[in-house]
mmCIF file of C-alpha atoms in Angstrom:
data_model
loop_
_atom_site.group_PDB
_atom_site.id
_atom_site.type_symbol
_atom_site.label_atom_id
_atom_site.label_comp_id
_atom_site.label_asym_id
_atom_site.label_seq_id
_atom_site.Cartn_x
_atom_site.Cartn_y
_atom_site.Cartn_z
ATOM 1 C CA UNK R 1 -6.325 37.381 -25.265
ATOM 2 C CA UNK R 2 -8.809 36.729 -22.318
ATOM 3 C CA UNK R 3 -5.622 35.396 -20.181
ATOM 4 C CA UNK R 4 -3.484 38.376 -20.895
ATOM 5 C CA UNK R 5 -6.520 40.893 -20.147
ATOM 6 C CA UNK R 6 -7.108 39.034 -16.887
ATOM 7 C CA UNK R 7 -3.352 39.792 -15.961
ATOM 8 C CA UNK R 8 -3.479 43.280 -17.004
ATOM 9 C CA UNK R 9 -6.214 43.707 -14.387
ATOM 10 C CA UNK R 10 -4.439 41.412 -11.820
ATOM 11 C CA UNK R 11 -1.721 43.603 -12.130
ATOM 12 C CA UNK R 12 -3.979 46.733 -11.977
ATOM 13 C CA UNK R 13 -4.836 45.668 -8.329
ATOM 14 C CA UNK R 14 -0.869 44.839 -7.514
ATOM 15 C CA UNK R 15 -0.099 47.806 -8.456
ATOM 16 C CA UNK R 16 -2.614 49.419 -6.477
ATOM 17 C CA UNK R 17 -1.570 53.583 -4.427
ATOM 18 C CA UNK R 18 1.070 51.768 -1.945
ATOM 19 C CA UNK R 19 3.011 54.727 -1.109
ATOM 20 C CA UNK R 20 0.514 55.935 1.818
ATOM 21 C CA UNK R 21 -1.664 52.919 2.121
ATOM 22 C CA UNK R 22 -2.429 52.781 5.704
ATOM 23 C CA UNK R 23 -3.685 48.810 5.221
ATOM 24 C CA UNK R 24 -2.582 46.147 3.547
ATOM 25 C CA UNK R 25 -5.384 44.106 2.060
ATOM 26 C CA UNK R 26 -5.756 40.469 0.914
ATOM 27 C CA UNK R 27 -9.406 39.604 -0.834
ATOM 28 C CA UNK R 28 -10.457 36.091 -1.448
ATOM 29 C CA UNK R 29 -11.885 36.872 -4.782
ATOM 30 C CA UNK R 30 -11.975 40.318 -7.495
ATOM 31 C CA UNK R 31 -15.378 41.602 -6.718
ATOM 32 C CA UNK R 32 -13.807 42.096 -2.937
ATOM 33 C CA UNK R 33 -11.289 43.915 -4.121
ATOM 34 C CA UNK R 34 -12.877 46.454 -6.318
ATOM 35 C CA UNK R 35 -15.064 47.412 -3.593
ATOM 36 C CA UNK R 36 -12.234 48.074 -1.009
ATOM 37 C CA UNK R 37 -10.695 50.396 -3.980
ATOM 38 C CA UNK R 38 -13.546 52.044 -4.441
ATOM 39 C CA UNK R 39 -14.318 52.509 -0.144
ATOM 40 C CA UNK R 40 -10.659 53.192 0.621
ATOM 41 C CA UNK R 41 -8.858 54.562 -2.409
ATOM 42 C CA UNK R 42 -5.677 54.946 -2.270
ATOM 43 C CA UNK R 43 -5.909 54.251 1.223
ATOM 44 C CA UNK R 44 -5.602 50.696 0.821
ATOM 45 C CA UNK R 45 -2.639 48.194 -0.907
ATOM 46 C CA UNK R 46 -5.433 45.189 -2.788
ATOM 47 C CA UNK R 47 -4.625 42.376 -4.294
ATOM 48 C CA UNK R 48 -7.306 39.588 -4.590
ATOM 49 C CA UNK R 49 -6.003 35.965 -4.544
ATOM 50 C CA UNK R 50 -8.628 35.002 -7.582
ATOM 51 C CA UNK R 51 -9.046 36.364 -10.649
ATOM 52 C CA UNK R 52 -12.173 35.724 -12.911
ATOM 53 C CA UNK R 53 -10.985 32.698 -14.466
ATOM 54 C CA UNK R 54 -10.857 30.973 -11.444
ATOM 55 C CA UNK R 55 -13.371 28.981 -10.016
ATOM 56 C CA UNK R 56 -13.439 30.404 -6.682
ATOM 57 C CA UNK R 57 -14.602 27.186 -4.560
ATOM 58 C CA UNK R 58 -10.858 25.788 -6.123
ATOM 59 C CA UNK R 59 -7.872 27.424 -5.919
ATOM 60 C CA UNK R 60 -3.809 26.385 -4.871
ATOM 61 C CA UNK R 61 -2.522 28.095 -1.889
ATOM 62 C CA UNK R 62 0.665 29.054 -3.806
ATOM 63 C CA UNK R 63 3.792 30.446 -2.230
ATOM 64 C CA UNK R 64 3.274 33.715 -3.816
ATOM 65 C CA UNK R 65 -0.271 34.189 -1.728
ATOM 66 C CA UNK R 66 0.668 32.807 1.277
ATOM 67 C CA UNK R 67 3.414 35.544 0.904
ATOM 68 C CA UNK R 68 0.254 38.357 1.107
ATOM 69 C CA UNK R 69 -1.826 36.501 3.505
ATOM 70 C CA UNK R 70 1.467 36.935 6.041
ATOM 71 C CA UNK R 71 1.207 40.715 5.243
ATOM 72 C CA UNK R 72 -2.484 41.034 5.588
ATOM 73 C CA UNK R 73 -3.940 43.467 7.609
ATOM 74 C CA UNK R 74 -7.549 42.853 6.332
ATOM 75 C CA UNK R 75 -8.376 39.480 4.765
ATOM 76 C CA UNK R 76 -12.059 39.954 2.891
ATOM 77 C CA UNK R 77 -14.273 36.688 1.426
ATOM 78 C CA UNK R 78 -17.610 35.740 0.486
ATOM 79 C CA UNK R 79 -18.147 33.208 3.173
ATOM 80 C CA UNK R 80 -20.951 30.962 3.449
ATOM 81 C CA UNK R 81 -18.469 28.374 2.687
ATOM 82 C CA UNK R 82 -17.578 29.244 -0.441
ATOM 83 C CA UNK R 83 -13.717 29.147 -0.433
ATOM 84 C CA UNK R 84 -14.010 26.271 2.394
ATOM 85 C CA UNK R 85 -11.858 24.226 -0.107
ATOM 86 C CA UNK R 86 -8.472 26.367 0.701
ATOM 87 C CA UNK R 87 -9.157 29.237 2.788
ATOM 88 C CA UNK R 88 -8.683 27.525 6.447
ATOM 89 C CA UNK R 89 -5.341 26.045 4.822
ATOM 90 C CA UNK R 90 -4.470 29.413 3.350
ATOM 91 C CA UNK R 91 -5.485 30.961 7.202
ATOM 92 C CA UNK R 92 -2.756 28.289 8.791
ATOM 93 C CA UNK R 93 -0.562 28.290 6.728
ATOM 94 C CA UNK R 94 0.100 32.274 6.821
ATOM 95 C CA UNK R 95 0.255 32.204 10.241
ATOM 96 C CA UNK R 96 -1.107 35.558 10.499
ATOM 97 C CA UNK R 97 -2.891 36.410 13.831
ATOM 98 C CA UNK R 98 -4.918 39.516 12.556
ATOM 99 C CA UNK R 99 -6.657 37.593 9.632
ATOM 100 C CA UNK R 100 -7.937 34.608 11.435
ATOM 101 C CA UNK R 101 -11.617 33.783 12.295
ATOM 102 C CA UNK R 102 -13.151 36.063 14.757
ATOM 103 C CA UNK R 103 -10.675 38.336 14.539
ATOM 104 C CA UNK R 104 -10.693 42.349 13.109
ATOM 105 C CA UNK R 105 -8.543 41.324 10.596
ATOM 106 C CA UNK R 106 -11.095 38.855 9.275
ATOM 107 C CA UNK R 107 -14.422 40.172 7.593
ATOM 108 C CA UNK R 108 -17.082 38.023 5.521
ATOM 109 C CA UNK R 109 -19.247 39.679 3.105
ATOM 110 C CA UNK R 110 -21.735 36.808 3.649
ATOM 111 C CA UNK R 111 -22.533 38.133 7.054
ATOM 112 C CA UNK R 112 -24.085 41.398 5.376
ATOM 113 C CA UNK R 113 -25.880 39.975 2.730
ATOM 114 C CA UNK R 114 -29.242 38.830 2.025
ATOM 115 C CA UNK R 115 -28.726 34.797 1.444
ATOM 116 C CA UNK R 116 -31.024 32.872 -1.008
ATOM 117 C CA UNK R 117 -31.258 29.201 -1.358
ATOM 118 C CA UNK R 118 -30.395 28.014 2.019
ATOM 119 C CA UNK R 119 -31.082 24.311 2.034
ATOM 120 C CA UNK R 120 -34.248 22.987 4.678
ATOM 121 C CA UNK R 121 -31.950 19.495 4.391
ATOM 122 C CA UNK R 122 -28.204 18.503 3.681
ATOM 123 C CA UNK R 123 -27.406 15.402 1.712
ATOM 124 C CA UNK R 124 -24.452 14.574 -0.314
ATOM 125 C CA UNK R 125 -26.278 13.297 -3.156
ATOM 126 C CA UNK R 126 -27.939 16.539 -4.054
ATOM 127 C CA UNK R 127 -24.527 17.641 -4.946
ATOM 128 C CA UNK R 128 -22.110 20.139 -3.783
ATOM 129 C CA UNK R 129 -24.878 22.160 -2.079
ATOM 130 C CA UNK R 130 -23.967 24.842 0.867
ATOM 131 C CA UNK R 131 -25.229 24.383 4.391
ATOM 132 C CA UNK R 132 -25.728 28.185 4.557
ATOM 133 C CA UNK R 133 -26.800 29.090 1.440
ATOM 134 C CA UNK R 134 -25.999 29.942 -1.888
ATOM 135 C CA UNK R 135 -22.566 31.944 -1.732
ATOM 136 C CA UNK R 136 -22.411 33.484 -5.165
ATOM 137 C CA UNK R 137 -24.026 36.879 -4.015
ATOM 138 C CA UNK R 138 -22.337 40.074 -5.388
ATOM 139 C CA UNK R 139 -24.444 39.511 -8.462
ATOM 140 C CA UNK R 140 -27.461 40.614 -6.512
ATOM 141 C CA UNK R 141 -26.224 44.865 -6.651
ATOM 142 C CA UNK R 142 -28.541 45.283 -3.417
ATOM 143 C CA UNK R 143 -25.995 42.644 -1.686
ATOM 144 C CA UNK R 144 -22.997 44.970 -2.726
ATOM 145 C CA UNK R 145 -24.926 47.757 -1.169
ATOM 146 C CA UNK R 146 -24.757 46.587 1.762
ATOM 147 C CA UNK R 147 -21.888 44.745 1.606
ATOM 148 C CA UNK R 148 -20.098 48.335 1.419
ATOM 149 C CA UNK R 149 -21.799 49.431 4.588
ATOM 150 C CA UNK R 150 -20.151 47.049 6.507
ATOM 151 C CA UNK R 151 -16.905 46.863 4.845
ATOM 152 C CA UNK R 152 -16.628 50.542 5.327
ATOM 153 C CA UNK R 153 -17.016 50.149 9.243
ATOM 154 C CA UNK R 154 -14.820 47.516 9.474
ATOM 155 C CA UNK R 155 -11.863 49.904 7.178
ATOM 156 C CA UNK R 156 -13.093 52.697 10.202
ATOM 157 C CA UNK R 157 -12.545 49.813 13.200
ATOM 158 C CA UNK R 158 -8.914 48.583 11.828
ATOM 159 C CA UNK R 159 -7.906 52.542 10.426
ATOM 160 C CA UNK R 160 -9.483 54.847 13.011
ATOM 161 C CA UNK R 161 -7.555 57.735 12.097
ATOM 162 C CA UNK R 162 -8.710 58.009 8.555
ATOM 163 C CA UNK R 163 -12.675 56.831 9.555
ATOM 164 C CA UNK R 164 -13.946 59.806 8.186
ATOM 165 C CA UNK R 165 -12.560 59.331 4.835
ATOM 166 C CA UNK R 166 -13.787 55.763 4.652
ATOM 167 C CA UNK R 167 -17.465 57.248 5.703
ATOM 168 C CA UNK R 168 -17.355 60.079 2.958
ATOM 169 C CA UNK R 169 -16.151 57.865 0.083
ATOM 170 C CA UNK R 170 -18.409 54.738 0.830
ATOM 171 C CA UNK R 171 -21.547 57.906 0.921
ATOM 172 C CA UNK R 172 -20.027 58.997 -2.277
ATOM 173 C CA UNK R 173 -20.505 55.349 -3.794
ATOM 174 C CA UNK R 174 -23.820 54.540 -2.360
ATOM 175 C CA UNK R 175 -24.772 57.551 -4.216
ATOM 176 C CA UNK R 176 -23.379 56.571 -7.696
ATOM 177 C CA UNK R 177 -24.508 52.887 -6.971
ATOM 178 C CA UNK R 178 -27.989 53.844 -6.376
ATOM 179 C CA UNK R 179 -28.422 55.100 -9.268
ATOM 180 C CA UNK R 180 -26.485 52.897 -11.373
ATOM 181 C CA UNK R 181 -29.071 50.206 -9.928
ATOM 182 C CA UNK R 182 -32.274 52.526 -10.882
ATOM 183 C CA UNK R 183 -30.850 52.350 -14.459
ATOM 184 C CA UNK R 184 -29.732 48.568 -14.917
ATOM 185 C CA UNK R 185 -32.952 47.562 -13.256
ATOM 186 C CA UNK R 186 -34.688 50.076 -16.022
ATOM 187 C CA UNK R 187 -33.140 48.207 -18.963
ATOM 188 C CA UNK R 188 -33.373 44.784 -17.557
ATOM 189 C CA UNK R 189 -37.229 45.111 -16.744
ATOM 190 C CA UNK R 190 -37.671 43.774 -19.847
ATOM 191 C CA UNK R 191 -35.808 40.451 -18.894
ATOM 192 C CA UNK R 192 -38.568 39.729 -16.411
ATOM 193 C CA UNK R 193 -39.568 36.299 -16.685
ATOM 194 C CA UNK R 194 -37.579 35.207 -19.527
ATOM 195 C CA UNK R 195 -36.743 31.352 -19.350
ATOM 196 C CA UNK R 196 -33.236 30.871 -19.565
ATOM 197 C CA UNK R 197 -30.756 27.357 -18.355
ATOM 198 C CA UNK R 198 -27.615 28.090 -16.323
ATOM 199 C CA UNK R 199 -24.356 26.279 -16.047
ATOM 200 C CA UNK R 200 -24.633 26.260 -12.046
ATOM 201 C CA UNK R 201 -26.088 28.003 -9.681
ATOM 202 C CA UNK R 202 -23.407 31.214 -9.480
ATOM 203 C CA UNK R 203 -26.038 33.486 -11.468
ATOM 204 C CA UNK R 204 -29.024 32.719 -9.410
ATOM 205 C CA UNK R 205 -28.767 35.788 -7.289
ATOM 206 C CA UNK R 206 -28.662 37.682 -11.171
ATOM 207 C CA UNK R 207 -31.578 35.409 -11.943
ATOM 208 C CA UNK R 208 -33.092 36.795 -8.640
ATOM 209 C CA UNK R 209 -32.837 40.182 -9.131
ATOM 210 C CA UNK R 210 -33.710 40.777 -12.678
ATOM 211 C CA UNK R 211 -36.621 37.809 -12.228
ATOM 212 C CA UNK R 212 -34.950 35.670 -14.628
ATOM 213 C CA UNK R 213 -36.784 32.110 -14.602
ATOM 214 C CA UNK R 214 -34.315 29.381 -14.719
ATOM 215 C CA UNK R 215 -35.760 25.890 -16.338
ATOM 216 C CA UNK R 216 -32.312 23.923 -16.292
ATOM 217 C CA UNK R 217 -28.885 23.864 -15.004
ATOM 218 C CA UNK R 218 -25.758 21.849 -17.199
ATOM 219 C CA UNK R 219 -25.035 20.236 -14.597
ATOM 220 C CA UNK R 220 -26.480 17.389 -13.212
ATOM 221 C CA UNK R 221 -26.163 18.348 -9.807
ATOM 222 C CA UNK R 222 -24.320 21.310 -8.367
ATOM 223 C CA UNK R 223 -21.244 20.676 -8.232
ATOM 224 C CA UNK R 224 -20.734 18.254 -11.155
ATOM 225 C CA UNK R 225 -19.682 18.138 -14.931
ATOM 226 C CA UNK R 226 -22.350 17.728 -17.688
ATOM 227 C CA UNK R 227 -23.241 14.610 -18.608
ATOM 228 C CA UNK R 228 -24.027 13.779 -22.076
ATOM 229 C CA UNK R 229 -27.489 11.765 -20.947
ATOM 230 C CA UNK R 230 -28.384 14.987 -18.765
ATOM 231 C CA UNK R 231 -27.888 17.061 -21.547
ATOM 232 C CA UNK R 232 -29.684 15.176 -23.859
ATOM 233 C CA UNK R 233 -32.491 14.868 -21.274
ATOM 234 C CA UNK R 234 -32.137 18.899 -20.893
ATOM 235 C CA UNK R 235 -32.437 19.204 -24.313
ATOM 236 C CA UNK R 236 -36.046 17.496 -24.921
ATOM 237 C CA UNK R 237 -37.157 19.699 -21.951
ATOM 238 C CA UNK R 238 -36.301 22.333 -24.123
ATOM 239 C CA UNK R 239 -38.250 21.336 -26.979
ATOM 240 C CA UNK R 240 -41.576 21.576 -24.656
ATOM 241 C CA UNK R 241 -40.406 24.087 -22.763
ATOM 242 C CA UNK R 242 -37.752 26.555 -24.810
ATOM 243 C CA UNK R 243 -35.185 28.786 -23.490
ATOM 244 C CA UNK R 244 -33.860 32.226 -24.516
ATOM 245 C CA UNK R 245 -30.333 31.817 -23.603
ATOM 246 C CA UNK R 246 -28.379 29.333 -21.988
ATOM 247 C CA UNK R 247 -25.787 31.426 -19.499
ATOM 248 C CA UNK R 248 -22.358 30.720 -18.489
ATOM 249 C CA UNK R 249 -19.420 32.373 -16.508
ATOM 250 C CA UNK R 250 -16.108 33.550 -18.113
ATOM 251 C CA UNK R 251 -14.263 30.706 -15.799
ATOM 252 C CA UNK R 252 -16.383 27.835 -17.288
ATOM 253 C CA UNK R 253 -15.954 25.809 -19.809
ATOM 254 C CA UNK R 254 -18.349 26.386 -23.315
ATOM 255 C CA UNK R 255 -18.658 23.441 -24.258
ATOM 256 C CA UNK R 256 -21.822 21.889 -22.434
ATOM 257 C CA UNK R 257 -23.797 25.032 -22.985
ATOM 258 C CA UNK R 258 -22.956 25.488 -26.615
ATOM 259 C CA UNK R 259 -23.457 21.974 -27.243
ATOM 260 C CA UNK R 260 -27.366 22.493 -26.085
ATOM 261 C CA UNK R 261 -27.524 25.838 -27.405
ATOM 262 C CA UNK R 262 -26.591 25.309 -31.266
ATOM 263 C CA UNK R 263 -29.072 22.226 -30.619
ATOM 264 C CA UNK R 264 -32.082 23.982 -28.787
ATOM 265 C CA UNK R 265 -31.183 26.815 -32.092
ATOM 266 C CA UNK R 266 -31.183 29.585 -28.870
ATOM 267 C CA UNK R 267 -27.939 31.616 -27.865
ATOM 268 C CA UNK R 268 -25.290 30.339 -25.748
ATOM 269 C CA UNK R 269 -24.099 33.664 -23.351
ATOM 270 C CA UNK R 270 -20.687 33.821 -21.771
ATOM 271 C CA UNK R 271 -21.177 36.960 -18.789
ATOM 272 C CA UNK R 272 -18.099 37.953 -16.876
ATOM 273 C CA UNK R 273 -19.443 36.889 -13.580
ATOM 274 C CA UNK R 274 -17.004 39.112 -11.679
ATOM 275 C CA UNK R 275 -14.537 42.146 -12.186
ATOM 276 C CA UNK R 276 -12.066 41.519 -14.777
ATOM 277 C CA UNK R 277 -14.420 38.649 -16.649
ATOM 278 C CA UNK R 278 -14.491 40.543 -19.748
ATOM 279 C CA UNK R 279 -13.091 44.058 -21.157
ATOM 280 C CA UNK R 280 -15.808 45.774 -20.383
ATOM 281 C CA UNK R 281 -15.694 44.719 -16.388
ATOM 282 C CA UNK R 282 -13.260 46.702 -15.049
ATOM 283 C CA UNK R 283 -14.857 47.568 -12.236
ATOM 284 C CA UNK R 284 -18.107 47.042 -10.198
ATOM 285 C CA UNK R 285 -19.877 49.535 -12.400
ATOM 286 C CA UNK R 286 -18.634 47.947 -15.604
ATOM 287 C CA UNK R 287 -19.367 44.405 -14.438
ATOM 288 C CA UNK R 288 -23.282 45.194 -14.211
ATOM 289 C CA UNK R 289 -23.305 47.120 -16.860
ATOM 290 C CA UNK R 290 -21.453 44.672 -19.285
ATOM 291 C CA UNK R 291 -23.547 42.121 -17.804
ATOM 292 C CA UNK R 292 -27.088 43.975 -18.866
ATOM 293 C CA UNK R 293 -26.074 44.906 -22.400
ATOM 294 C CA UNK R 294 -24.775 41.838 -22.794
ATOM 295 C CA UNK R 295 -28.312 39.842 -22.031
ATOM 296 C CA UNK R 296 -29.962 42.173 -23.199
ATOM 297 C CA UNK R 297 -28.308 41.617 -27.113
ATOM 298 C CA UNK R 298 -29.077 37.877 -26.580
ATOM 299 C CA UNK R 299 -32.753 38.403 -25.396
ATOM 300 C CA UNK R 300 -33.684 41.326 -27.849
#
């Protein structure tokens, strides 16, 4: 059921308004993609080359995307090295002049983000740990705020003609995302400080935001599978130092975090980490919004 709702929503963006879309656009992952629908309407052809059940440092460079990368006019990512696994191959392989690196074409939503976690020291056996910081940041709403500013001057740069329609809708959104952010930070102020473990470190801008305290991550380092000793050593932390919740994306696996959970006798919380993790994230709106009611059933 999850699969078939994640292709209903890939095909959603497919099928995105093509008859008068004056770009073509090509996101790295689904969050990306909702915001350019809801800054250029249907202004814009999307298609993101992720979906929610993907873990977006791994992907294949099929045929299929390299096929939309050629017809890119506007290639969006996270950045911060987060799709450094296949996005430089993707890049070449396309052969597309107006998407690479320093070019228009070419926009990271890193660049307009507030970063957290940026490491004082690199060394490989801390794990698979980002020179410039941690790139999982559209779960911090403030990020997609101004994320959208930028996008929307970038739309203006590569589609002069319709600028002003970029300007007016991305106003319209701030508006509606302003106060969609008063109200989830309303109902999650009673999250603050509640001790929860994390599969990896993709929810730590959530954890930021809401002032979540994570105690424990699955994995051993970032990067790496559970281990059944680090588990079991996770699990007698727990006993002098308990947990709410343990928290996990809709593209990873259950089974570490319901392992500890059913042992530590505390929920085990699957959130849809982007758009089109779980029927109730359709869209950026939906996403926070299934997100908060969600934690806040497991944390009552």
């Amino acid at each position: 059921m999850k699969s078939l709702f994640v292709f209903v929503l890939t095909a959603f963006f497919l099928a995105a308004p093509a008859a008068n879309a004056a770009l073509n656009v090509l996101t790295c992952e689904p969050e990306w993609a909702a915001l350019t629908q809801e800054l250029a309407g249907d202004l814009a052809q999307v298609s993101s080359a992720t979906t929610a059940l993907q873990d977006p440092h791994r992907i294949q460079a099929r045929p299929s995307l390299l096929a939309k990368a050629r017809r890119a006019d506007l290639l969006i990512c996270t950045g911060a090295e987060l799709e450094m696994g296949w996005l430089p191959l993707l890049q070449r392989e396309a052969g597309n002049a107006r998407i690479q690196p320093g070019q228009p074409g070419y926009f990271e939503a890193a660049r307009f983000a507030r970063i957290i976690e940026r490491p004082t020291a690199l060394d490989r056996a801390q794990g698979d740990v980002h020179a410039s910081g941690n790139p999982h940041l559209h779960l911090d709403p403030r990020n997609i705020a101004r994320v959208a500013d930028g996008l929307t001057k970038r739309l203006a740069d590569l589609d002069p003609v319709n600028g002003a329609r970029y300007a007016q809708r991305n106003t319209d959104f701030q508006s509606r995302w302003t106060a969609a952010m008063a109200r989830w930070e309303q109902q999650g102020a009673r999250l603050r400080g509640a001790p929860v473990v994390v599969h990896h470190r993709n929810l730590s801008y959530l954890a930021d935001w809401l002032g979540l305290q994570v105690i424990g991550e699955l994995e051993p380092r970032p990067g790496m599978e559970p281990t059944a000793g680090h588990l079991a050593e996770l699990l007698e932390t727990l006993k002098a130092t308990p947990a709410r919740m343990v928290l996990r994306t809709a593209y990873e696996s259950p089974k570490a975090s319901e392992w500890l959970a059913s042992r530590a006798t505390i929920p085990a919380l699957e959130l849809p980490y982007t758009v089109g993790g779980s029927p109730g994230a359709k869209d950026l709106f939906g996403l926070f919004d299934d997100t908060l009611s969600r934690l806040q059933q497991s944390a009552p």
